[in-house]
Coordinates of C-alpha atoms and ligand atoms in Angstrom, one line a residue:
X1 CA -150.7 -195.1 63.6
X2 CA -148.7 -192.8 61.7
X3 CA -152.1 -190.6 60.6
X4 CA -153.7 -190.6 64.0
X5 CA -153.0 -187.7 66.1
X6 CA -150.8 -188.4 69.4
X7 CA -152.9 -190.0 72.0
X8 CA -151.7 -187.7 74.8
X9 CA -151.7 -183.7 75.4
X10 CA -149.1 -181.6 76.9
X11 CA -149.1 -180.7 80.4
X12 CA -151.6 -184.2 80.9
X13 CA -151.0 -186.4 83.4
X14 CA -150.9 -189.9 82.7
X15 CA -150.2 -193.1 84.2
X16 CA -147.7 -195.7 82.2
X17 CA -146.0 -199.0 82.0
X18 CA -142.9 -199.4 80.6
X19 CA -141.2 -201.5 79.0
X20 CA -137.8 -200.9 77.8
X21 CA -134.6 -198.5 78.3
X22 CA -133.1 -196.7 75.9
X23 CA -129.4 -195.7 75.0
X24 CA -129.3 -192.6 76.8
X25 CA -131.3 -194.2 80.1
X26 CA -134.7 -192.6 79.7
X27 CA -137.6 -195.5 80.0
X28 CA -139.5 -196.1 77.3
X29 CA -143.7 -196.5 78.0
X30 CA -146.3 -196.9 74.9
X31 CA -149.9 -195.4 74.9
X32 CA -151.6 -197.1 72.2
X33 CA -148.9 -197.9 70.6
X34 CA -147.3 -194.1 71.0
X35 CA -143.9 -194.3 72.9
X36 CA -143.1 -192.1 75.8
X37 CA -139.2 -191.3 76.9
X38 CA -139.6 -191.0 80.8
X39 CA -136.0 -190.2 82.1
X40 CA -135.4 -192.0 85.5
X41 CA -138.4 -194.6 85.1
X42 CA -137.5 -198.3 84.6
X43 CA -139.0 -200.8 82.7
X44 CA -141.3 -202.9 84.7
X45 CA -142.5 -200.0 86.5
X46 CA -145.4 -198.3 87.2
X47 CA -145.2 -194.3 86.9
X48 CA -147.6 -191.3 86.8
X49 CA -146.0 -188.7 84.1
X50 CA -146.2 -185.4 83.0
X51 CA -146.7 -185.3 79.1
X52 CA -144.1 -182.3 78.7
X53 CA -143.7 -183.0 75.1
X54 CA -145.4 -184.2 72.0
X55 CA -144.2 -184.5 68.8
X56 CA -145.9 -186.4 65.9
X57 CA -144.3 -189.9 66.3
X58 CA -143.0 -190.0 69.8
X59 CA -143.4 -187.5 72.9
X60 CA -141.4 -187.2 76.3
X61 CA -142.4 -187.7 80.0
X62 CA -141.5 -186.2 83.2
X63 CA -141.7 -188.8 86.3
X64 CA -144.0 -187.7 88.8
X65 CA -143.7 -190.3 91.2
X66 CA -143.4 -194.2 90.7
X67 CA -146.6 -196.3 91.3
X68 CA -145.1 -199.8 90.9
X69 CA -141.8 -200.1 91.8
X70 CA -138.8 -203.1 90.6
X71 CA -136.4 -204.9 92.8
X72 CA -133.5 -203.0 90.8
X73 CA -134.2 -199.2 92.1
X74 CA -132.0 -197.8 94.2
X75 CA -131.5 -194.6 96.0
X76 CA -129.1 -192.7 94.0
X77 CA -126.2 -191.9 96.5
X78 CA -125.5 -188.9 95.2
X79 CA -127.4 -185.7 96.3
X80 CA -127.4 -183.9 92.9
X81 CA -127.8 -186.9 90.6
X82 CA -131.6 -185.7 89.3
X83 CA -129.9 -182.4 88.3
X84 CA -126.6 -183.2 87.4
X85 CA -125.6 -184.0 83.4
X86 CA -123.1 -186.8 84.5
X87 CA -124.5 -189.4 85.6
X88 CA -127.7 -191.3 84.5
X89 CA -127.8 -194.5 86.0
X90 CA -127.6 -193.8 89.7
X91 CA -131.1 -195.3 90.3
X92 CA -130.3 -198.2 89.0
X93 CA -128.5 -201.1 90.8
X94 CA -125.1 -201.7 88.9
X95 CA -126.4 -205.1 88.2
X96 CA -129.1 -204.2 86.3
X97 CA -126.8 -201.3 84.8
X98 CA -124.2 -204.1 83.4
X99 CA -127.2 -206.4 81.7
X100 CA -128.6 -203.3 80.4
X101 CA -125.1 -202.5 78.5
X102 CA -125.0 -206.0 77.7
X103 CA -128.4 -205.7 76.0
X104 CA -127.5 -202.4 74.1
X105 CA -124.7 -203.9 72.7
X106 CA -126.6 -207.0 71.5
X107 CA -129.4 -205.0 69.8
X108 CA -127.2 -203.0 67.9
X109 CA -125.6 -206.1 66.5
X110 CA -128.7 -207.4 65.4
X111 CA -130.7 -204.0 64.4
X112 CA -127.8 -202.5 63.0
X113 CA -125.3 -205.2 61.9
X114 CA -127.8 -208.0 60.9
X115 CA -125.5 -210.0 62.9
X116 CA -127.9 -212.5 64.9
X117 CA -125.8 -215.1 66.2
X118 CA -122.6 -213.6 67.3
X119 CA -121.8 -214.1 71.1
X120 CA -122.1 -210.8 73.5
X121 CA -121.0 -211.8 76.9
X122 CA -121.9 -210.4 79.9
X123 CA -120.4 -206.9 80.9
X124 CA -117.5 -207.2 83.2
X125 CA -118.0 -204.7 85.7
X126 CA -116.2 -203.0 88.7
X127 CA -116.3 -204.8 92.3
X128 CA -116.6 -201.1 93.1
X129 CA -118.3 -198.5 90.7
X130 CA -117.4 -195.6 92.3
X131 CA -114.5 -192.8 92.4
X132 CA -113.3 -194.6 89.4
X133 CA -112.5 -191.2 87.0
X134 CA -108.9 -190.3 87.5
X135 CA -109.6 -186.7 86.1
X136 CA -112.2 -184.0 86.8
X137 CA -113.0 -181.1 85.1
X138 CA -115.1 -178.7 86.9
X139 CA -116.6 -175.8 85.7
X140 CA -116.2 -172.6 87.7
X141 CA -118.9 -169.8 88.3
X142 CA -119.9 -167.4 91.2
X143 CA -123.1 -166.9 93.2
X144 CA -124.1 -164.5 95.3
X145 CA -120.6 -163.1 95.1
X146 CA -118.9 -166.5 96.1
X147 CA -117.0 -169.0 93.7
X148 CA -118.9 -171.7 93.0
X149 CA -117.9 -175.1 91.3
X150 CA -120.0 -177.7 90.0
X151 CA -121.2 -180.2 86.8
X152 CA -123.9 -178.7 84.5
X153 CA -127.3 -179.3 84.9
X154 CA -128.3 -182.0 81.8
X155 CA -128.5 -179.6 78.4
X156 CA -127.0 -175.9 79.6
X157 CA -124.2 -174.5 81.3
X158 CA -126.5 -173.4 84.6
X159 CA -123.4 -174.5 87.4
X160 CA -125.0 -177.0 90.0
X161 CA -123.6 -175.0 93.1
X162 CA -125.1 -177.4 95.8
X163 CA -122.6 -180.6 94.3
X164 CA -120.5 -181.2 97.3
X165 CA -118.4 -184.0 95.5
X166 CA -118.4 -186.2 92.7
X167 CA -119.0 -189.8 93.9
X168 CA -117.6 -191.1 90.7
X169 CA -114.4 -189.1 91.0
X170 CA -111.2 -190.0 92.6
X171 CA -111.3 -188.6 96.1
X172 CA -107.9 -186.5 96.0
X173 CA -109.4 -184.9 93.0
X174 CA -112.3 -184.2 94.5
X175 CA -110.3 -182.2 97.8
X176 CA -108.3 -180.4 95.0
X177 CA -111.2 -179.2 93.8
X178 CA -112.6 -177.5 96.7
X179 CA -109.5 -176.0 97.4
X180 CA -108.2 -174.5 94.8
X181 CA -111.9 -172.7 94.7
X182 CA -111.9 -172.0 98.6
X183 CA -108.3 -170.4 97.9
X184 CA -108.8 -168.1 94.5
X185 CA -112.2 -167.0 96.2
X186 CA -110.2 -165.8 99.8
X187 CA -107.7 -164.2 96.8
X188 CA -110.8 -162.3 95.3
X189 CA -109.8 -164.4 91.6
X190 CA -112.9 -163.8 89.9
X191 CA -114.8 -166.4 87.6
X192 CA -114.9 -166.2 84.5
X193 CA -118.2 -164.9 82.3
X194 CA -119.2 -166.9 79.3
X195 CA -121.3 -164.6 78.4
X196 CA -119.4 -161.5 78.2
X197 CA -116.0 -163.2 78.1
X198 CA -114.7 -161.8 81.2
X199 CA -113.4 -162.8 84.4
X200 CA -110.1 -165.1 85.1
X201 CA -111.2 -168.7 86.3
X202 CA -113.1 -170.8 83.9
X203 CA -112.4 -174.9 85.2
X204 CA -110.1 -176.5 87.5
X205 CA -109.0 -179.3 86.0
X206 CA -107.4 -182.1 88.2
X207 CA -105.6 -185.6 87.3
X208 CA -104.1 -188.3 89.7
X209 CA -101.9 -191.7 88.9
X210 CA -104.1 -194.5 90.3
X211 CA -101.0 -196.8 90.2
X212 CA -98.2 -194.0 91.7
X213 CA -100.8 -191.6 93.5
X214 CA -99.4 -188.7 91.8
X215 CA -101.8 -184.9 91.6
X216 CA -101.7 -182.6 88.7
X217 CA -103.9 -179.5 89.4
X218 CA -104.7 -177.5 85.8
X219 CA -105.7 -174.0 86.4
X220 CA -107.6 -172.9 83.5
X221 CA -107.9 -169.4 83.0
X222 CA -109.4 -166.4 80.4
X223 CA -105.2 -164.4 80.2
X224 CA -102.1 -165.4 81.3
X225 CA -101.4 -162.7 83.9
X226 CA -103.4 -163.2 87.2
X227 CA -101.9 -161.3 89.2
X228 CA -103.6 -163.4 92.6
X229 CA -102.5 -166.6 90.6
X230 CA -98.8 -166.6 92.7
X231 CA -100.5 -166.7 96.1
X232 CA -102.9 -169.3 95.0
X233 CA -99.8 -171.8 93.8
X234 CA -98.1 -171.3 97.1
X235 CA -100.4 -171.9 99.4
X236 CA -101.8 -175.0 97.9
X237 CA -98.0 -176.5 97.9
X238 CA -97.2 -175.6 101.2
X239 CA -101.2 -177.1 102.0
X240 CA -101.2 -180.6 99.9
X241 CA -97.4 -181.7 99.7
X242 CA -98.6 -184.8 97.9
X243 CA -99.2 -182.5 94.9
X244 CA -96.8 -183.3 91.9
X245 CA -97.8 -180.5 89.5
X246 CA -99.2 -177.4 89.0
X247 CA -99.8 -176.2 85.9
X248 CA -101.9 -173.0 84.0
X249 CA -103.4 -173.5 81.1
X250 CA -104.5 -170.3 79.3
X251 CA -107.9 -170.1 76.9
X252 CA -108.6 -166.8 75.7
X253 CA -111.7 -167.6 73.3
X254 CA -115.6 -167.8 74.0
X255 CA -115.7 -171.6 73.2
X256 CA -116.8 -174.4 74.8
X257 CA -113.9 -176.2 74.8
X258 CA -112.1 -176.3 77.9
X259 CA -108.4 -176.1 77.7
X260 CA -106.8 -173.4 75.5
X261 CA -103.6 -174.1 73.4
X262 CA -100.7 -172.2 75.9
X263 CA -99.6 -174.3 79.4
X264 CA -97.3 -173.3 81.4
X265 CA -96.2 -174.9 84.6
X266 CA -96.4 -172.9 87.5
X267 CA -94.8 -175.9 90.1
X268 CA -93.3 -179.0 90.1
X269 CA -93.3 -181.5 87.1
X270 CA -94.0 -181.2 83.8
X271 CA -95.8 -184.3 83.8
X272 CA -97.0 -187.1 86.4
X273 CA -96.8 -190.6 85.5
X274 CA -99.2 -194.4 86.0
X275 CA -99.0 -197.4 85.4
X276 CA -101.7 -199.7 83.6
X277 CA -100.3 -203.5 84.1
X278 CA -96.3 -202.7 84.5
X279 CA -96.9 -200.1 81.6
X280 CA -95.7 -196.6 82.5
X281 CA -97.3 -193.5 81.2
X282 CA -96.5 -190.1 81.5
X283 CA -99.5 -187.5 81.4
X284 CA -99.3 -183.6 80.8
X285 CA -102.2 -181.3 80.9
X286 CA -102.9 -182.2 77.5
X287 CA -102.4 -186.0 76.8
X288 CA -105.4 -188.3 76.5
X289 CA -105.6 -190.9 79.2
X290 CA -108.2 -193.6 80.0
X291 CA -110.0 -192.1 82.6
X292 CA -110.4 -195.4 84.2
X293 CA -107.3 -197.3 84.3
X294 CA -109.0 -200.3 86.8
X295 CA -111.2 -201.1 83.5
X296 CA -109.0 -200.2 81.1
X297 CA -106.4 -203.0 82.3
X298 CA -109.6 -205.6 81.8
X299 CA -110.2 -203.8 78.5
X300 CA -106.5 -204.1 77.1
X301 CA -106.1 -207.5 78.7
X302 CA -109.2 -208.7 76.4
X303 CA -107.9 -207.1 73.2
X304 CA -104.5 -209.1 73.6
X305 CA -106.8 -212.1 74.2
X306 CA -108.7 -211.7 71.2
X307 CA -105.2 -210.9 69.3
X308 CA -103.6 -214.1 70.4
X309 CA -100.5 -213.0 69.8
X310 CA -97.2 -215.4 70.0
X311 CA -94.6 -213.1 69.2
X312 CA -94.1 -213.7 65.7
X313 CA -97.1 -211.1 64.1
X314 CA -96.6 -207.7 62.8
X315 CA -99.4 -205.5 64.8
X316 CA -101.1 -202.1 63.4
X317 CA -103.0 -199.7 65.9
X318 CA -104.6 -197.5 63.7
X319 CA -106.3 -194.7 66.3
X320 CA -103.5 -195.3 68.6
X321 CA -103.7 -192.0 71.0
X322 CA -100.6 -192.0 73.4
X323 CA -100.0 -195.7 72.4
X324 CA -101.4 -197.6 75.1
X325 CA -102.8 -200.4 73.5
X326 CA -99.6 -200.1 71.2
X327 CA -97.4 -201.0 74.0
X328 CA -99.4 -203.5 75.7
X329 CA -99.6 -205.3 72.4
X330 CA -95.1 -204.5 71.9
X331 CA -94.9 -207.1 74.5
X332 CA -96.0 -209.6 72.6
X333 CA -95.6 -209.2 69.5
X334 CA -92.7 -208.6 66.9
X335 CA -93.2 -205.4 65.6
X336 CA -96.0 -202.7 66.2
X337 CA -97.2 -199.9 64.4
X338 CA -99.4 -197.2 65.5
X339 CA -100.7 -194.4 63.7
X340 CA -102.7 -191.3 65.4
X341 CA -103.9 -187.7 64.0
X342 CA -103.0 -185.6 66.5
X343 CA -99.2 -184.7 66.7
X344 CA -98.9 -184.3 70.3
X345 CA -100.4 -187.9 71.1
X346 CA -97.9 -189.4 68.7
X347 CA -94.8 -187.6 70.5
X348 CA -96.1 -188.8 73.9
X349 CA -96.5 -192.4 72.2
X350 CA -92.7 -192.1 71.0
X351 CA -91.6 -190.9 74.7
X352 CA -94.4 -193.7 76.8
X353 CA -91.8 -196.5 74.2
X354 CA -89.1 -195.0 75.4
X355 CA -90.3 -194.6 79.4
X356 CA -90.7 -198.5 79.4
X357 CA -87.7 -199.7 76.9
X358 CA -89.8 -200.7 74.3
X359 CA -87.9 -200.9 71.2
X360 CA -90.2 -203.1 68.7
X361 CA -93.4 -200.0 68.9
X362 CA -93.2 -197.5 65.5
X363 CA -95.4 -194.3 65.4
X364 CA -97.2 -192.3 63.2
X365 CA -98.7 -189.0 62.5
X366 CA -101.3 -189.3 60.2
X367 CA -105.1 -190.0 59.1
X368 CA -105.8 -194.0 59.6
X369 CA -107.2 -194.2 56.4
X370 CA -104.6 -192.7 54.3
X371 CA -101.6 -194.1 56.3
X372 CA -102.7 -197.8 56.1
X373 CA -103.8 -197.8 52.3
X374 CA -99.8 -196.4 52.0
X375 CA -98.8 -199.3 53.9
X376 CA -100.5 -201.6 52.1
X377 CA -98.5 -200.1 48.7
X378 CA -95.4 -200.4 50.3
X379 CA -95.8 -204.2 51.4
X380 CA -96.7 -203.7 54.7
X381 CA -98.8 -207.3 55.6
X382 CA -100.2 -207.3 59.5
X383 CA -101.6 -209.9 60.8
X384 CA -103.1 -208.0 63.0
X385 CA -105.0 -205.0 63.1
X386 CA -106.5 -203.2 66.2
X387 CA -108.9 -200.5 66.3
X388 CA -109.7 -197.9 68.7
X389 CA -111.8 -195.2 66.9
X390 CA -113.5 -192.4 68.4
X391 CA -117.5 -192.4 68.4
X392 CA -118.5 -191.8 65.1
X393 CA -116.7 -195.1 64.1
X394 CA -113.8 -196.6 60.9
X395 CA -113.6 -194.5 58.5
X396 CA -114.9 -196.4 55.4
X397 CA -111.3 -195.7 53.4
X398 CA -109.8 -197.6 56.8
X399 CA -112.0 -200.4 56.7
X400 CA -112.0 -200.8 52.7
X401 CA -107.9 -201.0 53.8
X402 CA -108.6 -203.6 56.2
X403 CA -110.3 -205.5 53.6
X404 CA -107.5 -205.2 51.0
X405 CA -104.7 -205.8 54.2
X406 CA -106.3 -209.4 55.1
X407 CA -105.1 -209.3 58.3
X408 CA -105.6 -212.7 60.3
X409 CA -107.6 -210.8 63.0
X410 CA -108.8 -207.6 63.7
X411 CA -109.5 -206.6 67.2
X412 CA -112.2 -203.6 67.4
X413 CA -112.4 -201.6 70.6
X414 CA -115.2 -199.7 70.5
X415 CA -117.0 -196.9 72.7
X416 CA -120.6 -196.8 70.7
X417 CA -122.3 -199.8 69.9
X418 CA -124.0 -198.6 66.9
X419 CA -120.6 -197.4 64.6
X420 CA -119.0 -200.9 65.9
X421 CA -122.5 -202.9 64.5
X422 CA -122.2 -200.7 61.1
X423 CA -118.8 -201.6 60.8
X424 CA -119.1 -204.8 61.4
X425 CA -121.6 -205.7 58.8
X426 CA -118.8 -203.9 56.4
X427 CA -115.7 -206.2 57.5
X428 CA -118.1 -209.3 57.3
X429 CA -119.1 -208.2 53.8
X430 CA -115.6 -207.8 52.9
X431 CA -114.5 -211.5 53.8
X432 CA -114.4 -211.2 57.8
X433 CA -116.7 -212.9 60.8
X434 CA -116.9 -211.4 64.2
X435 CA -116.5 -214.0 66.5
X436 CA -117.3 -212.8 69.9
X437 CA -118.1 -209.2 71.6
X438 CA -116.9 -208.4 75.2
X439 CA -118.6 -205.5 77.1
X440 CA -116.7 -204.0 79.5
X441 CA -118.0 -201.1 81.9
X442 CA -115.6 -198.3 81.7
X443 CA -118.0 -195.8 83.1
X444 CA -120.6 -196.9 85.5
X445 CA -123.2 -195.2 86.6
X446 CA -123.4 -193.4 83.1
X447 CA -125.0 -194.6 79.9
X448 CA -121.5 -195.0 78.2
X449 CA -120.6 -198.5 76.9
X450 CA -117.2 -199.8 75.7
X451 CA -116.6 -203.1 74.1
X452 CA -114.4 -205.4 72.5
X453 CA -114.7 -207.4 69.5
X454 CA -112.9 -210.3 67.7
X455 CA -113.0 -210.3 64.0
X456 CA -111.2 -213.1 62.0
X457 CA -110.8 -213.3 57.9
X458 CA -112.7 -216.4 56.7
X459 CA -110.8 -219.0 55.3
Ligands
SAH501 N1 -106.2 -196.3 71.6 C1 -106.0 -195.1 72.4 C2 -106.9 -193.9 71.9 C3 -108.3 -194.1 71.4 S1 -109.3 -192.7 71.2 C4 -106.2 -195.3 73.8 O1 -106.8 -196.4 74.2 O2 -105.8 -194.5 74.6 C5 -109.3 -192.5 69.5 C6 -108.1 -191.8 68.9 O3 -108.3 -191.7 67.5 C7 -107.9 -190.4 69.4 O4 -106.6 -190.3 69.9 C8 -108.1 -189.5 68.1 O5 -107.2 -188.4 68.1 C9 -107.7 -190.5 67.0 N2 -108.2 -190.2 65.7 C10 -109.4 -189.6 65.3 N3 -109.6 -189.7 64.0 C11 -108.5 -190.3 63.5 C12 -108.1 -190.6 62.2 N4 -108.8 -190.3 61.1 N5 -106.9 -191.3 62.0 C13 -106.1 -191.6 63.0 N6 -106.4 -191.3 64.3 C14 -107.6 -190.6 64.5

């Protein structure tokens, strides 16, 4: 195949099968053995395409309309879903979307992790998979002289300005939204220009506690003094009393980053607070927080599972943000220690102990990898480790630790199936087996899977 030329031109139009779904949600149709990515097309269907690219080995499709349809299509319920760059799965039904994840997960084991007989269970999902997100960030712009908010469009920063809501987003935050951008545009607060780096108001940025209901609105903007920004914060108090906070958040640079490093608050608290199962957490501007605490419970609740803790084990979270899985693990066990890069996640850790008495949780600033080799050299034996990287995976120098460490278990939360197959295969070549994978849907209606493994050393 790989001398032929592609079997298909640009701009043709073509009518395909397809048979499969990859990670990012586009179908996957062959001509002649050539494969076509088709975003929104299903495998089992039927489409008619529009060859848009071709490249030697592989081309991409765009769905004209759908020929042969499957049970499993749905009408997406949201009325900018073929435009917008959050979601992907919409036109899906959420079963199909949970056997799908289940299926990415398993592939990757085997492809990846030449692990072929390790259990992957079936995703647990949400009874409802919608206005799950506990924190929006919404871009700001202006058309025809009007604020506008809105998502992307998939690949640019072109501001969707007919998204009415977010059907995966809390509904409080979604009201916030609109009126904070109703307000500042009745105050003549300009949006701010990417481009030229000018204007005021670049995101609005809103957070709620699932558990205690509380509202943090972050007003993100290019300088410090707005001169309309006084106005703004009174009138949204006196309209929305169930608003907790208030909070600027100044970012002065052309970057794509959204919050800058200065906050200030500019009402009410400092912080707002929730609860995962009995665990308290308080939440600034800045903290990381699940985004979906519903899931997150299920998540946490499986990673004690496959810790089986009895109170007698000394516990490492290497990657352990805020401490959340820290101090859902404290409860259990003797002695926890978390260790975490950034600074500011390790204070919040020390103060989220301190929120909910827990007394038997130590925390650390530091790369994973360095800190646990130094705990190995100064006797430190757990006999558990969790991990919780971000997407790229362990760092090699952490898992070569883990192998020295000989831990009784490792538990291995992951958010991308392909870093948690690679290091996999590494902790089984270093005298571990995986035991069993959970799946859990953090984020439906979007291509992101999170799962959970357990990993025990081999006697
Ligand atoms: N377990 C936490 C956070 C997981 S996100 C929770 O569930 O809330 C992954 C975390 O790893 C982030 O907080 C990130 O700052 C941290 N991190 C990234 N690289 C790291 C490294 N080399 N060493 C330690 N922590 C790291």
């Amino acid at each position: 195949m790989a001398k032929q030329s592609p079997p298909v031109k640009k701009n043709q139009t073509i009518e395909l099968t397809f048979e499969d779904i990859t990670h990012d949600g586009a179908g996957l149709g062959k001509i002649n053995g050539y494969p076509l990515f088709v975003p929104y097309a299903l495998p089992g269907e039927k489409a008619k395409v529009k060859v848009i690219k071709v490249k030697k080995n592989f081309g991409f499709g765009r769905l004209i309309k759908v020929t042969e349809s499957i049970e499993e299509r749905v009408e997406p319920p949201c009325n900018v879903f073929y435009k917008c760059g959050g979601c992907q799965l919409q036109h899906m039904s959420y079963e199909m979307q949970l056997t799908m994840k289940q299926k990415q997960v398993d592939d990757a084991l085997k492809r990846i992790g030449h692990l072929e007989n390790v259990p992957v269970h079936n995703t647990i999902g949400m009874e409802d998979p919608w206005r799950y997100r506990n924190k929006v960030q919404i871009p700001v712009g202006t058309k025809n002289n009007e604020l506008i908010t809105g998502f992307y469009r998939p690949r640019s920063h072109d501001i969707i300005d007919d998204m009415e809501t977010c059907i995966i987003t809390d509904e409080v935050s979604d009201r916030m939204v609109e009126a904070v951008r109703r307000i500042a545009n009745r105050l003549g607060i300009s949006s701010y220009d990417e481009e030229k780096n000018r204007g005021i108001l670049r995101h609005i940025m809103v957070r709620t506690g699932q558990e205690t209901k509380q509202t943090m609105i972050v007003i993100v903007t290019r300088k410090e003094e707005v001169p309309e920004l006084e106005a703004l914060v009174n009138e949204l108090k006196e309209t929305y009393p169930q608003l907790t906070s208030i909070v600027q958040n100044i970012n002065p640079d052309k970057t794509n980053v959204i919050l800058g490093k200065k906050t200030k608050v500019l009402w009410g608290e400092t912080y707002i607070y929730d609860e995962i199962a009995g665990i308290k957490f308080a939440i600034s501007a800045k903290s990381f927080y699940q985004v979906n605490p519903t899931q997150t419970k299920k998540l946490y609740d499986k990673a004690l599972e496959y810790a089986d803790l009895n109170g007698s084990e000394t516990v490492v979270d290497a990657y352990c943000g805020i401490g959340t899985i820290s101090l859902f693990l404290a409860q259990k066990a003797k002695k926890v220690y978390g260790v975490e890069i950034v600074p500011e996640a390790i204070s919040d850790a020390k103060e989220n102990a301190k929120l909910n008495h827990i007394t038997n949780a130590e925390f650390f600033v530091g790369e994973a990898e360095k800190v646990m080799p130094w705990w190995t050299s100064q006797g430190l034996k757990p006999d558990v480790v969790v991990v919780d990287p971000p997407r790229k995976g362990c760092d090699q120098g952490l898992l070569d630790a883990i192998i020295e460490m000989k831990p009784e278990k490792v538990v291995y939360v992951s958010c991308n199936p392909s870093t948690l197959a690679r290091d996999l295969r590494i902790l089984e070549d270093g005298g571990f087996q995986t035991k069993e994978v959970q799946p859990v849907d953090m984020f439906p209606q979007t291509t992101h899977v999170e799962c959970c493994a357990q990993i025990v050393l081999k006697k």
